[in-house]
Coordinates of N, CA and C in Angstrom, one line a residue:
X1 N 1.0 -1.1 0.0 CA 0.2 -0.2 0.0 C 1.3 1.5 0.2
X2 N 0.7 2.4 -0.6 CA 1.6 3.3 -0.7 C 1.1 4.1 0.3
X3 N 1.9 5.0 0.6 CA 1.7 6.1 1.3 C 0.7 7.2 1.1
X4 N -0.1 7.7 1.9 CA -1.3 8.7 1.4 C -0.3 10.2 1.4
X5 N -0.5 10.8 0.2 CA -0.1 11.8 0.0 C 0.4 12.9 0.7
X6 N -0.3 13.5 1.3 CA -0.8 14.5 2.3 C -1.2 13.9 3.5
X7 N -0.4 14.3 4.7 CA -1.1 13.6 6.3 C -1.5 14.9 7.5
X8 N -2.5 14.9 8.0 CA -3.0 15.7 8.8 C -2.5 15.6 9.9
X9 N -1.8 16.5 11.0 CA -1.9 15.5 12.6 C -1.8 17.0 13.5
X10 N -2.3 16.1 14.5 CA -2.9 17.4 15.4 C -2.8 17.0 16.8
X11 N -1.9 17.2 17.6 CA -2.1 16.8 19.0 C -3.5 17.7 19.5
X12 N -4.1 17.0 20.8 CA -4.9 17.5 21.1 C -4.9 17.3 23.2
X13 N -5.8 17.9 23.7 CA -6.2 17.6 25.2 C -7.6 17.8 25.6
X14 N -8.6 17.1 25.9 CA -10.1 17.9 26.1 C -10.9 19.0 24.7
X15 N -10.5 18.2 24.0 CA -10.4 19.0 22.9 C -12.2 18.7 22.2
X16 N -13.3 18.2 22.8 CA -14.4 17.4 22.0 C -15.1 19.1 21.3
X17 N -14.6 19.9 21.4 CA -15.7 21.0 21.3 C -15.2 21.2 20.0
X18 N -13.4 21.2 19.5 CA -12.9 21.9 18.3 C -12.8 20.6 17.2
X19 N -12.6 19.4 17.9 CA -12.0 18.5 17.2 C -12.3 17.6 15.9
X20 N -13.7 17.5 16.2 CA -14.9 17.6 15.0 C -14.5 18.1 14.0
X21 N -14.9 18.9 14.2 CA -14.7 20.3 13.0 C -13.5 20.3 12.0
X22 N -12.4 20.5 13.1 CA -10.6 20.7 13.0 C -11.0 18.9 11.8
X23 N -11.2 18.5 12.5 CA -10.8 17.2 11.6 C -12.2 16.7 10.2
X24 N -12.9 17.9 10.0 CA -13.5 17.6 9.1 C -13.3 18.7 8.2
X25 N -12.6 19.5 8.5 CA -11.3 20.7 7.7 C -10.7 19.7 6.7
X26 N -9.8 18.9 7.1 CA -9.1 18.0 6.5 C -9.4 16.2 6.2
X27 N -10.9 16.9 5.9 CA -11.0 15.3 5.7 C -10.5 14.7 4.1
X28 N -10.4 15.5 3.5 CA -9.3 15.3 1.8 C -7.6 15.2 2.2
X29 N -7.6 14.8 3.1 CA -5.8 14.1 3.3 C -6.2 13.2 3.5
X30 N -4.8 12.2 3.1 CA -5.2 11.1 2.7 C -5.1 10.2 4.2
X31 N -4.7 10.8 5.4 CA -4.3 10.4 6.1 C -4.7 11.5 7.6
X32 N -5.3 11.5 9.0 CA -5.2 12.2 10.2 C -4.7 11.2 11.1
X33 N -3.9 11.9 11.4 CA -3.1 11.4 12.9 C -3.8 12.2 13.9
X34 N -3.9 11.8 15.2 CA -4.7 12.4 16.0 C -3.8 12.1 17.4
X35 N -2.9 13.5 18.3 CA -2.4 12.3 19.2 C -2.6 13.3 20.6
X36 N -3.3 12.5 21.0 CA -4.2 12.8 22.2 C -3.0 12.6 23.7
X37 N -3.5 13.6 25.0 CA -2.3 13.6 25.9 C -3.7 13.4 27.3
X38 N -4.5 12.4 27.4 CA -4.6 12.1 28.3 C -6.4 13.2 28.6
X39 N -7.0 12.9 27.2 CA -8.6 13.6 27.4 C -9.4 13.2 28.5
X40 N -9.7 13.6 28.8 CA -11.6 13.4 30.0 C -12.5 13.1 29.3
X41 N -12.9 14.3 28.2 CA -13.8 14.8 27.5 C -14.0 13.4 26.8
X42 N -14.9 13.7 25.3 CA -15.1 13.0 24.6 C -14.1 13.1 23.2
X43 N -13.5 13.6 23.5 CA -12.2 13.9 22.3 C -12.0 13.2 21.3
X44 N -11.5 11.4 21.9 CA -10.7 10.4 21.6 C -11.6 10.0 20.6
X45 N -13.1 9.4 21.6 CA -14.3 9.0 20.6 C -14.6 9.7 20.0
X46 N -14.9 11.2 20.1 CA -15.1 12.1 18.1 C -14.1 11.9 17.1
X47 N -12.6 11.8 17.7 CA -11.2 11.3 16.3 C -12.2 10.3 15.7
X48 N -11.9 9.3 16.9 CA -12.2 7.8 16.3 C -13.1 7.7 15.4
X49 N -14.3 8.4 15.4 CA -15.5 8.2 14.8 C -15.0 9.3 13.4
X50 N -14.2 9.5 13.7 CA -14.7 10.4 12.6 C -13.0 9.9 11.4
X51 N -12.8 8.9 12.2 CA -11.9 8.0 11.1 C -10.8 8.7 11.3
X52 N -9.8 9.1 12.3 CA -8.8 9.5 12.0 C -8.1 8.5 13.2
X53 N -6.5 7.8 12.8 CA -6.0 7.4 13.3 C -5.5 8.5 15.0
X54 N -5.9 7.4 16.1 CA -5.7 8.1 17.3 C -4.4 7.2 18.1
X55 N -3.6 8.4 19.0 CA -2.5 7.8 19.2 C -2.6 8.1 21.4
X56 N -2.7 7.9 21.6 CA -2.8 8.7 23.4 C -1.8 8.2 23.7
X57 N -0.7 9.2 23.8 CA 0.2 9.2 24.8 C 0.7 10.3 26.2
X58 N 1.4 10.4 26.6 CA 1.1 11.5 28.0 C 2.1 12.2 27.3
X59 N 1.5 13.3 28.3 CA 2.3 15.1 28.1 C 3.6 14.9 28.3
X60 N 4.4 15.1 27.3 CA 5.9 15.8 27.8 C 6.7 17.0 27.6
X61 N 5.3 18.0 27.1 CA 5.6 19.4 26.7 C 5.6 19.4 25.3
X62 N 5.3 21.1 24.8 CA 4.3 21.1 23.5 C 5.3 20.9 22.5
X63 N 6.9 21.1 22.5 CA 7.4 21.1 21.8 C 7.5 19.3 21.4
X64 N 7.9 18.5 22.0 CA 8.3 17.1 22.0 C 7.0 16.5 21.8
X65 N 5.4 17.0 22.0 CA 4.6 16.0 21.5 C 4.3 17.0 20.1
X66 N 4.7 17.6 19.6 CA 4.5 17.8 18.1 C 6.0 17.2 18.0
X67 N 6.5 17.3 18.2 CA 7.3 16.3 17.0 C 7.4 14.9 17.3
X68 N 6.9 14.0 18.4 CA 6.6 12.9 18.1 C 4.7 12.5 17.3
X69 N 4.3 13.9 16.7 CA 3.2 13.8 15.8 C 3.3 13.9 14.8
X70 N 5.0 14.3 14.4 CA 5.5 14.5 13.1 C 6.1 13.7 12.9
X71 N 6.6 12.7 13.5 CA 7.4 11.2 13.5 C 6.2 10.3 13.1
X72 N 4.8 10.5 13.5 CA 3.4 9.4 13.0 C 3.4 9.5 11.5
X73 N 3.4 10.5 10.9 CA 2.8 10.4 9.8 C 3.5 9.6 8.8
X74 N 2.6 9.8 7.9 CA 3.2 8.4 6.9 C 3.6 9.2 5.1
X75 N 2.6 10.0 4.9 CA 2.5 11.0 3.6 C 3.8 11.3 3.4
X76 N 3.6 12.0 2.1 CA 5.0 12.7 1.5 C 4.7 13.7 1.8
X77 N 3.4 14.3 2.2 CA 3.9 16.2 2.6 C 2.7 15.6 4.3
X78 N 3.4 16.9 5.1 CA 2.7 17.0 6.4 C 2.0 18.3 6.8
X79 N 0.5 18.3 7.4 CA 0.1 19.2 7.5 C -0.2 19.4 8.6
X80 N 0.3 20.4 9.1 CA 0.6 20.3 11.0 C -0.4 21.5 11.6
X81 N -1.7 21.2 12.2 CA -2.8 22.1 12.6 C -2.9 21.8 14.4
X82 N -3.5 23.1 15.1 CA -4.7 22.7 16.2 C -5.5 22.2 16.4
X83 N -6.4 21.9 17.4 CA -7.8 21.6 17.0 C -8.3 22.1 17.2
X84 N -8.5 23.7 17.6 CA -9.1 25.2 17.1 C -8.9 25.6 15.5
X85 N -8.0 24.9 15.2 CA -7.7 25.4 13.7 C -8.3 24.6 12.4
X86 N -8.8 25.5 11.5 CA -9.5 25.0 10.5 C -9.0 25.6 9.3
X87 N -8.8 24.5 8.5 CA -8.7 24.4 6.6 C -9.8 25.2 6.3
X88 N -9.9 26.0 5.5 CA -10.7 27.0 4.6 C -10.8 25.4 3.0
X89 N -11.6 26.0 2.8 CA -11.4 25.5 0.9 C -10.3 25.7 -0.3
X90 N -10.1 27.0 0.0 CA -9.4 27.7 -0.5 C -7.5 27.3 -0.2
X91 N -7.6 27.3 0.8 CA -6.6 26.6 1.7 C -6.4 25.1 1.2
X92 N -6.8 24.7 1.3 CA -7.1 23.0 0.6 C -6.5 23.2 -0.9
X93 N -7.5 24.1 -1.2 CA -6.7 24.2 -3.2 C -5.4 25.0 -3.9
X94 N -5.2 25.3 -2.3 CA -3.3 25.6 -2.2 C -2.6 24.6 -2.2
X95 N -3.6 24.3 -0.6 CA -1.9 22.9 -0.8 C -2.0 21.8 -2.0
X96 N -3.0 21.8 -2.1 CA -2.9 20.4 -3.4 C -2.4 21.0 -4.9
X97 N -2.4 22.2 -4.6 CA -1.8 22.8 -5.9 C 0.1 23.0 -5.6
X98 N 0.6 23.3 -4.5 CA 2.0 22.9 -4.6 C 1.9 21.8 -4.2
X99 N 1.7 21.3 -3.8 CA 1.9 19.7 -3.6 C 1.9 19.0 -4.5
X100 N 1.4 19.2 -5.7 CA 0.8 17.8 -6.9 C 2.3 18.2 -8.0
X101 N 2.1 17.3 -8.8 CA 2.2 17.0 -9.6 C 3.2 18.4 -11.0
X102 N 2.2 19.1 -10.8 CA 2.1 20.2 -11.9 C 2.5 21.8 -11.1
X103 N 3.5 21.6 -9.8 CA 3.4 22.9 -9.1 C 4.6 23.4 -9.5
X104 N 4.6 24.7 -10.2 CA 5.3 25.5 -10.4 C 6.8 24.7 -10.2
X105 N 7.8 24.8 -10.6 CA 9.5 24.5 -10.8 C 10.4 25.3 -8.7
X106 N 9.7 27.1 -8.6 CA 9.7 27.9 -7.4 C 9.7 26.8 -6.4
X107 N 8.3 26.5 -6.5 CA 7.1 26.1 -5.5 C 7.6 24.5 -5.0
X108 N 7.8 23.4 -6.5 CA 8.4 22.3 -6.6 C 9.7 22.2 -5.7
X109 N 10.4 23.0 -5.4 CA 12.0 23.0 -4.6 C 11.4 23.3 -3.6
X110 N 10.3 23.8 -3.2 CA 10.3 24.0 -1.6 C 10.1 22.7 -1.0
X111 N 10.7 22.7 0.2 CA 10.5 21.7 1.3 C 9.0 22.0 2.7
X112 N 8.7 23.1 2.3 CA 7.7 23.5 3.7 C 6.8 25.3 2.7
X113 N 5.9 25.1 3.1 CA 5.3 26.2 3.3 C 4.8 27.1 4.7
X114 N 4.5 28.5 4.2 CA 3.7 29.6 5.6 C 2.9 29.4 5.1
X115 N 1.9 29.8 6.0 CA 0.3 30.1 5.4 C 0.0 31.2 7.0
X116 N -0.9 32.0 6.5 CA -1.0 33.6 7.4 C -2.3 32.7 8.2
X117 N -2.3 32.9 9.6 CA -3.4 32.0 10.8 C -4.0 33.6 11.3
X118 N -5.4 33.5 10.6 CA -6.4 34.4 11.4 C -7.6 34.2 12.4
X119 N -7.2 34.6 13.2 CA -8.1 34.4 14.3 C -9.1 35.3 15.0
X120 N -9.5 34.4 15.6 CA -11.7 35.0 15.4 C -11.9 35.3 17.5
X121 N -11.5 36.7 17.7 CA -11.7 36.6 19.2 C -12.5 37.7 19.8
X122 N -13.2 37.5 20.4 CA -14.7 38.4 21.0 C -15.4 38.7 20.2
X123 N -15.5 37.7 19.1 CA -16.4 38.3 18.3 C -15.8 38.9 16.8
X124 N -14.8 38.8 16.6 CA -14.5 39.6 15.4 C -12.9 38.9 15.0
X125 N -12.8 38.8 13.9 CA -11.9 38.3 13.5 C -11.0 39.3 13.1
X126 N -9.8 38.9 14.3 CA -8.5 40.1 14.8 C -7.1 40.2 13.5
X127 N -7.7 41.4 12.8 CA -6.4 41.7 12.1 C -5.3 42.4 12.1
X128 N -5.1 42.7 13.8 CA -3.9 43.9 13.6 C -3.5 43.5 14.9
X129 N -3.0 44.3 15.5 CA -2.5 44.2 17.0 C -0.9 42.8 17.3
X130 N -0.8 42.5 16.1 CA 0.2 42.3 16.2 C -0.2 40.1 15.3
X131 N -1.5 40.3 16.0 CA -2.1 39.4 15.5 C -2.7 39.0 13.7
X132 N -2.1 39.1 13.6 CA -2.4 38.9 11.6 C -1.7 39.8 10.9
X133 N -1.0 39.6 9.7 CA -0.9 38.3 8.9 C 0.1 37.3 10.4
X134 N -0.2 35.9 11.0 CA 0.6 35.1 12.0 C 1.2 34.1 10.7
X135 N 2.8 34.4 10.4 CA 3.0 33.6 9.5 C 3.6 32.1 9.8
X136 N 2.7 30.6 9.9 CA 3.3 30.0 10.4 C 3.6 28.9 9.2
X137 N 4.9 28.0 9.8 CA 5.1 27.0 8.9 C 4.3 25.6 9.3
X138 N 3.4 25.3 8.3 CA 2.7 24.1 9.0 C 2.8 22.9 7.9
X139 N 2.7 23.4 6.7 CA 3.0 22.0 5.6 C 4.7 21.8 5.1
X140 N 5.1 20.7 5.8 CA 6.1 20.5 5.2 C 6.6 19.1 4.4
X141 N 7.2 19.0 4.0 CA 7.7 17.4 3.4 C 8.4 16.8 4.4
X142 N 7.2 15.4 4.5 CA 7.9 14.6 5.7 C 9.2 14.1 5.2
X143 N 10.4 14.3 6.5 CA 11.6 14.6 6.4 C 12.5 15.4 6.2
X144 N 11.8 16.0 6.3 CA 12.8 17.7 5.9 C 12.0 18.9 7.1
X145 N 11.9 18.5 8.3 CA 11.7 19.3 9.1 C 11.8 19.1 10.7
X146 N 11.4 20.0 11.5 CA 11.6 19.0 12.8 C 10.8 20.5 13.6
X147 N 10.2 20.1 15.4 CA 10.0 20.6 16.1 C 11.1 21.7 16.8
X148 N 11.0 22.9 17.0 CA 11.5 23.9 17.6 C 10.9 24.4 18.7
X149 N 11.7 25.9 18.9 CA 11.3 26.8 20.0 C 10.6 26.0 21.1
X150 N 10.5 26.8 22.2 CA 10.7 26.7 23.6 C 9.4 26.8 24.0
X151 N 8.9 25.6 25.2 CA 7.3 25.4 25.6 C 7.1 26.8 26.1
X152 N 6.0 27.0 26.6 CA 5.0 26.8 25.3 C 4.9 26.9 23.9
X153 N 5.7 27.8 23.4 CA 5.9 28.7 22.2 C 6.4 27.4 21.2
X154 N 6.1 26.3 20.8 CA 7.0 25.5 19.8 C 6.9 26.1 18.0
X155 N 7.7 25.7 17.4 CA 7.5 26.4 16.1 C 8.3 25.4 15.1
X156 N 7.7 24.8 14.0 CA 8.2 23.9 12.9 C 9.2 24.5 12.1
X157 N 10.0 24.2 12.0 CA 11.6 24.7 11.7 C 11.9 23.3 10.0
X158 N 11.9 24.1 8.9 CA 12.3 23.3 7.6 C 13.3 23.3 7.8
X159 N 14.2 22.4 7.0 CA 15.9 21.8 6.3 C 15.4 22.1 4.9
X160 N 15.4 23.8 4.8 CA 15.3 23.3 3.0 C 14.9 25.3 3.1
X161 N 14.8 25.1 1.6 CA 13.3 26.3 0.7 C 12.2 26.1 1.2
X162 N 11.6 27.5 1.8 CA 10.6 27.9 2.2 C 9.4 28.8 1.4
X163 N 8.2 28.2 0.8 CA 7.7 29.2 0.3 C 6.2 29.6 1.3
X164 N 5.3 30.4 0.9 CA 4.3 30.9 1.1 C 2.9 30.8 0.0
X165 N 1.6 30.6 1.6 CA 0.7 30.5 0.2 C 0.2 31.7 0.8
X166 N -0.8 31.9 0.0 CA -1.8 33.1 0.0 C -2.9 32.6 0.7
X167 N -3.5 31.4 0.9 CA -5.2 32.0 1.4 C -4.9 31.4 3.0
X168 N -5.7 31.5 4.2 CA -5.3 31.7 5.4 C -6.0 30.2 6.0
X169 N -4.9 30.4 7.4 CA -5.7 29.1 8.4 C -6.9 29.5 9.2
X170 N -7.5 29.2 9.4 CA -8.3 29.8 10.6 C -8.3 29.5 12.1
X171 N -8.0 30.5 12.8 CA -7.9 30.2 14.5 C -8.9 30.7 15.4
X172 N -9.6 29.8 15.5 CA -10.7 29.9 16.2 C -10.1 30.0 17.9
X173 N -9.5 31.3 18.1 CA -8.8 31.1 19.4 C -9.4 30.9 21.1
X174 N -9.7 32.0 21.5 CA -10.6 31.5 22.6 C -11.6 31.6 22.9
X175 N -12.6 30.8 23.7 CA -14.0 30.8 23.6 C -14.6 32.3 24.5
X176 N -13.5 32.7 25.5 CA -14.2 33.8 25.9 C -13.1 34.2 26.4
X177 N -13.0 35.6 27.3 CA -12.6 36.1 28.0 C -11.4 35.3 28.9
X178 N -12.6 34.6 29.4 CA -12.1 33.6 31.0 C -11.0 33.0 30.5
X179 N -11.3 32.0 29.0 CA -10.5 31.3 28.6 C -8.8 31.8 28.5
X180 N -9.0 32.7 27.4 CA -7.7 33.5 27.3 C -7.3 34.0 28.9
X181 N -7.8 34.6 29.5 CA -6.8 34.2 31.0 C -6.6 33.0 31.6
X182 N -7.0 32.2 31.5 CA -6.7 30.4 31.9 C -5.4 30.3 31.2
X183 N -5.7 30.6 29.5 CA -4.2 30.2 28.7 C -3.0 31.2 29.2
X184 N -3.6 32.5 29.4 CA -2.4 32.8 29.9 C -1.3 32.7 31.4
X185 N -2.6 32.0 32.6 CA -2.0 31.5 33.5 C -1.2 30.4 33.4
X186 N -1.5 29.8 32.3 CA -1.0 28.4 32.1 C 0.3 28.7 31.5
X187 N 0.1 29.9 30.1 CA 1.6 30.0 29.6 C 2.4 30.2 30.7
X188 N 2.2 31.2 31.6 CA 2.8 32.1 32.1 C 3.7 31.4 33.0
X189 N 2.8 30.5 33.8 CA 4.0 29.2 34.3 C 5.1 29.1 33.7
X190 N 4.7 28.4 32.8 CA 5.6 27.3 31.9 C 6.8 27.9 31.7
X191 N 6.5 29.1 30.9 CA 7.3 30.1 30.6 C 8.4 31.0 31.6
X192 N 8.0 31.1 33.0 CA 8.5 31.4 34.1 C 9.3 30.2 33.9
X193 N 9.5 29.3 33.9 CA 10.1 28.1 34.9 C 10.8 27.7 33.7
X194 N 10.6 27.8 32.5 CA 11.8 28.1 31.3 C 13.1 28.9 32.0
X195 N 12.5 29.9 31.8 CA 13.9 31.3 31.9 C 14.3 31.0 33.5
X196 N 13.4 30.9 34.0 CA 14.3 30.7 35.2 C 15.2 28.8 35.4
X197 N 14.7 28.0 34.5 CA 15.8 26.9 34.5 C 17.0 27.3 33.4
X198 N 17.0 28.3 32.7 CA 17.4 28.8 31.6 C 18.7 29.9 32.1
X199 N 18.4 29.9 33.7 CA 19.1 31.7 34.5 C 19.4 32.5 34.3
X200 N 17.5 32.8 33.5 CA 17.3 34.2 33.8 C 16.9 34.9 35.1
X201 N 17.2 35.8 35.5 CA 16.4 36.2 36.8 C 15.4 37.7 36.8
X202 N 14.6 38.3 37.9 CA 13.8 38.9 38.0 C 14.4 40.1 37.6
X203 N 13.6 41.3 36.8 CA 14.4 42.3 36.8 C 13.0 43.5 36.9
X204 N 13.3 44.1 38.7 CA 12.3 45.1 38.7 C 11.5 45.8 37.6
X205 N 13.3 46.8 37.0 CA 12.7 47.7 35.4 C 12.3 47.2 34.4
X206 N 12.5 45.7 34.4 CA 11.6 44.9 32.9 C 10.5 44.8 33.6
X207 N 10.3 44.1 34.9 CA 9.2 44.1 35.0 C 7.8 45.1 35.2
X208 N 8.3 46.6 35.2 CA 7.4 47.4 35.1 C 7.5 48.1 33.4
X209 N 8.6 48.7 32.8 CA 9.0 49.0 31.5 C 8.1 47.7 30.6
X210 N 8.3 46.7 30.8 CA 8.0 45.1 29.6 C 6.6 45.5 29.3
X211 N 5.5 45.4 30.2 CA 4.4 45.6 29.9 C 3.9 46.2 29.6
X212 N 4.3 47.5 29.8 CA 3.5 49.3 29.7 C 3.9 49.5 27.9
X213 N 5.3 48.8 27.3 CA 5.5 48.8 26.3 C 5.4 47.9 25.2
X214 N 4.9 46.7 25.6 CA 4.1 45.8 25.0 C 2.7 45.8 25.1
X215 N 1.8 46.9 25.7 CA 0.5 47.4 25.5 C 0.6 48.3 24.2
X216 N 2.0 49.5 24.6 CA 1.6 50.4 23.2 C 1.7 50.0 21.7
X217 N 2.9 48.6 21.8 CA 3.2 48.1 20.8 C 2.3 47.4 20.1
X218 N 1.3 46.9 20.9 CA 0.1 46.0 20.3 C -0.6 46.7 19.9
X219 N -1.2 48.2 20.5 CA -2.3 48.7 20.4 C -2.2 49.9 19.7
X220 N -0.8 50.5 19.8 CA -0.7 51.8 19.0 C 0.1 51.2 17.3
X221 N 1.3 50.9 17.7 CA 2.4 50.7 16.7 C 1.9 49.8 15.8
X222 N 1.2 48.5 16.5 CA 0.7 47.2 15.4 C -0.7 47.4 15.2
X223 N -1.6 49.1 15.2 CA -2.7 49.3 15.1 C -3.7 47.8 15.6
X224 N -3.4 47.6 16.5 CA -4.6 47.1 17.3 C -5.8 47.9 17.9
X225 N -6.1 49.2 18.2 CA -6.9 50.6 17.8 C -7.9 50.1 16.8
X226 N -7.5 49.4 15.8 CA -8.4 49.4 14.2 C -9.1 48.2 14.7
X227 N -9.1 47.2 16.4 CA -10.1 46.0 15.8 C -10.7 46.5 16.8
X228 N -10.9 48.1 17.6 CA -12.0 48.0 18.5 C -11.6 47.7 19.5
X229 N -12.9 48.0 20.5 CA -12.6 47.0 21.7 C -12.2 45.7 21.9
X230 N -11.9 44.6 21.1 CA -11.5 43.8 21.4 C -9.6 43.7 20.9
X231 N -9.6 44.9 20.1 CA -8.4 45.0 19.8 C -7.5 45.7 21.3
X232 N -8.6 46.0 22.1 CA -7.6 47.2 23.6 C -7.9 45.7 24.0
X233 N -8.6 45.4 24.3 CA -8.5 43.6 25.6 C -7.5 42.6 25.0
X234 N -6.9 42.5 23.8 CA -5.8 41.8 23.2 C -4.5 42.5 23.7
X235 N -4.7 43.7 23.2 CA -3.4 44.6 24.0 C -3.2 44.6 25.6
X236 N -4.2 44.6 26.2 CA -4.4 45.3 27.7 C -3.8 43.2 28.4
X237 N -4.2 42.7 27.9 CA -4.1 40.7 27.8 C -2.9 40.6 27.8
X238 N -2.6 40.9 26.7 CA -0.8 40.8 26.5 C 0.3 41.5 27.1
X239 N -0.2 42.7 27.7 CA 0.7 43.4 28.3 C 0.5 42.3 30.0
X240 N -0.6 42.3 30.3 CA -0.4 41.0 31.6 C 0.2 40.4 31.7
X241 N -0.1 39.8 30.0 CA 0.8 37.6 30.5 C 2.3 38.6 30.4
X242 N 2.6 39.5 29.5 CA 4.1 39.8 30.6 C 4.4 40.2 31.4
X243 N 3.2 40.8 31.9 CA 3.7 41.0 33.6 C 3.5 39.9 34.3
X244 N 2.8 38.7 34.4 CA 2.3 37.5 35.4 C 3.7 37.1 35.3
X245 N 4.2 36.7 34.2 CA 5.7 36.2 33.7 C 6.5 36.6 34.5
X246 N 7.1 38.0 35.0 CA 8.2 38.9 35.8 C 7.5 38.5 37.4
X247 N 6.2 38.1 37.3 CA 5.9 38.3 38.5 C 5.9 36.6 39.4
X248 N 5.6 35.3 38.6 CA 6.4 34.0 38.6 C 7.3 33.8 38.6
X249 N 8.6 34.6 37.9 CA 9.2 34.4 38.0 C 10.4 34.8 39.4
X250 N 9.8 35.9 39.9 CA 10.2 36.4 40.9 C 9.7 35.8 42.0
X251 N 9.1 34.9 42.0 CA 8.1 33.7 43.0 C 8.8 32.5 42.8
X252 N 9.7 32.3 41.8 CA 10.3 30.9 41.3 C 11.8 31.5 42.4
X253 N 12.0 32.7 41.9 CA 13.4 32.7 42.7 C 13.6 32.7 44.0
X254 N 12.8 33.3 44.8 CA 12.2 33.7 46.3 C 11.8 32.3 46.5
X255 N 11.0 31.1 46.1 CA 11.2 29.9 46.7 C 12.5 29.1 46.6
X256 N 13.5 29.0 45.4 CA 14.8 29.1 45.7 C 15.4 29.3 46.6
X257 N 15.0 30.3 47.0 CA 16.0 31.3 48.1 C 15.7 31.0 49.5
X258 N 14.4 30.5 49.4 CA 14.3 30.2 51.1 C 14.4 29.0 51.3
X259 N 14.0 28.1 50.0 CA 14.3 26.4 50.3 C 15.8 26.2 50.1

């Protein structure tokens, strides 16, 4: 049996609200692989019912889990996406064009393709504030890429030329503001711990100035104001996320001194 041409790979945990629609958006792929890290809801059941190959595995971190998922794919090309992302018909058409036998020479020489990610949050598509265009390398030839970055911010790294697609990958990011705050709480703890292990230390000056400049950068410099009230909320939440990382780093230092 020949390997499917395109494999879609998804890592997830407790994503019953999203996994079905995500898998449906890539039902044209020859293979769909879901790596689940201990879902307590119906994620695994829904994924299997949709025809995906499900692998249940403990959580080693974002980078390690995405690398594992990448290695499970059998297709000539691998399309990596998250459960809260959707492939549009326009993006599918572009992917099939650049991976097909009739792809132009410049595109045929590429080992990967970046695509713009368009996020939906607080009732609207967010097109400013640094959120768009959010270029992500998500389509790669099998064996020509790996996952790098630092938890929780993984990134795919291609081992060769990379092209760009024009259609958007849709990102249904947070269900509401509370979900955004929960993510900030989770990610800030991971990032503070990573920085502490790397020898980074708390700075009062940075803790005061960095959040302020983050807000100014998102809301003014990157035109977040053009997204209305949601743009202000995103800028303020981004500044809060930075502040939270500094507070947690300070707490880790304090605990280390007292311990």
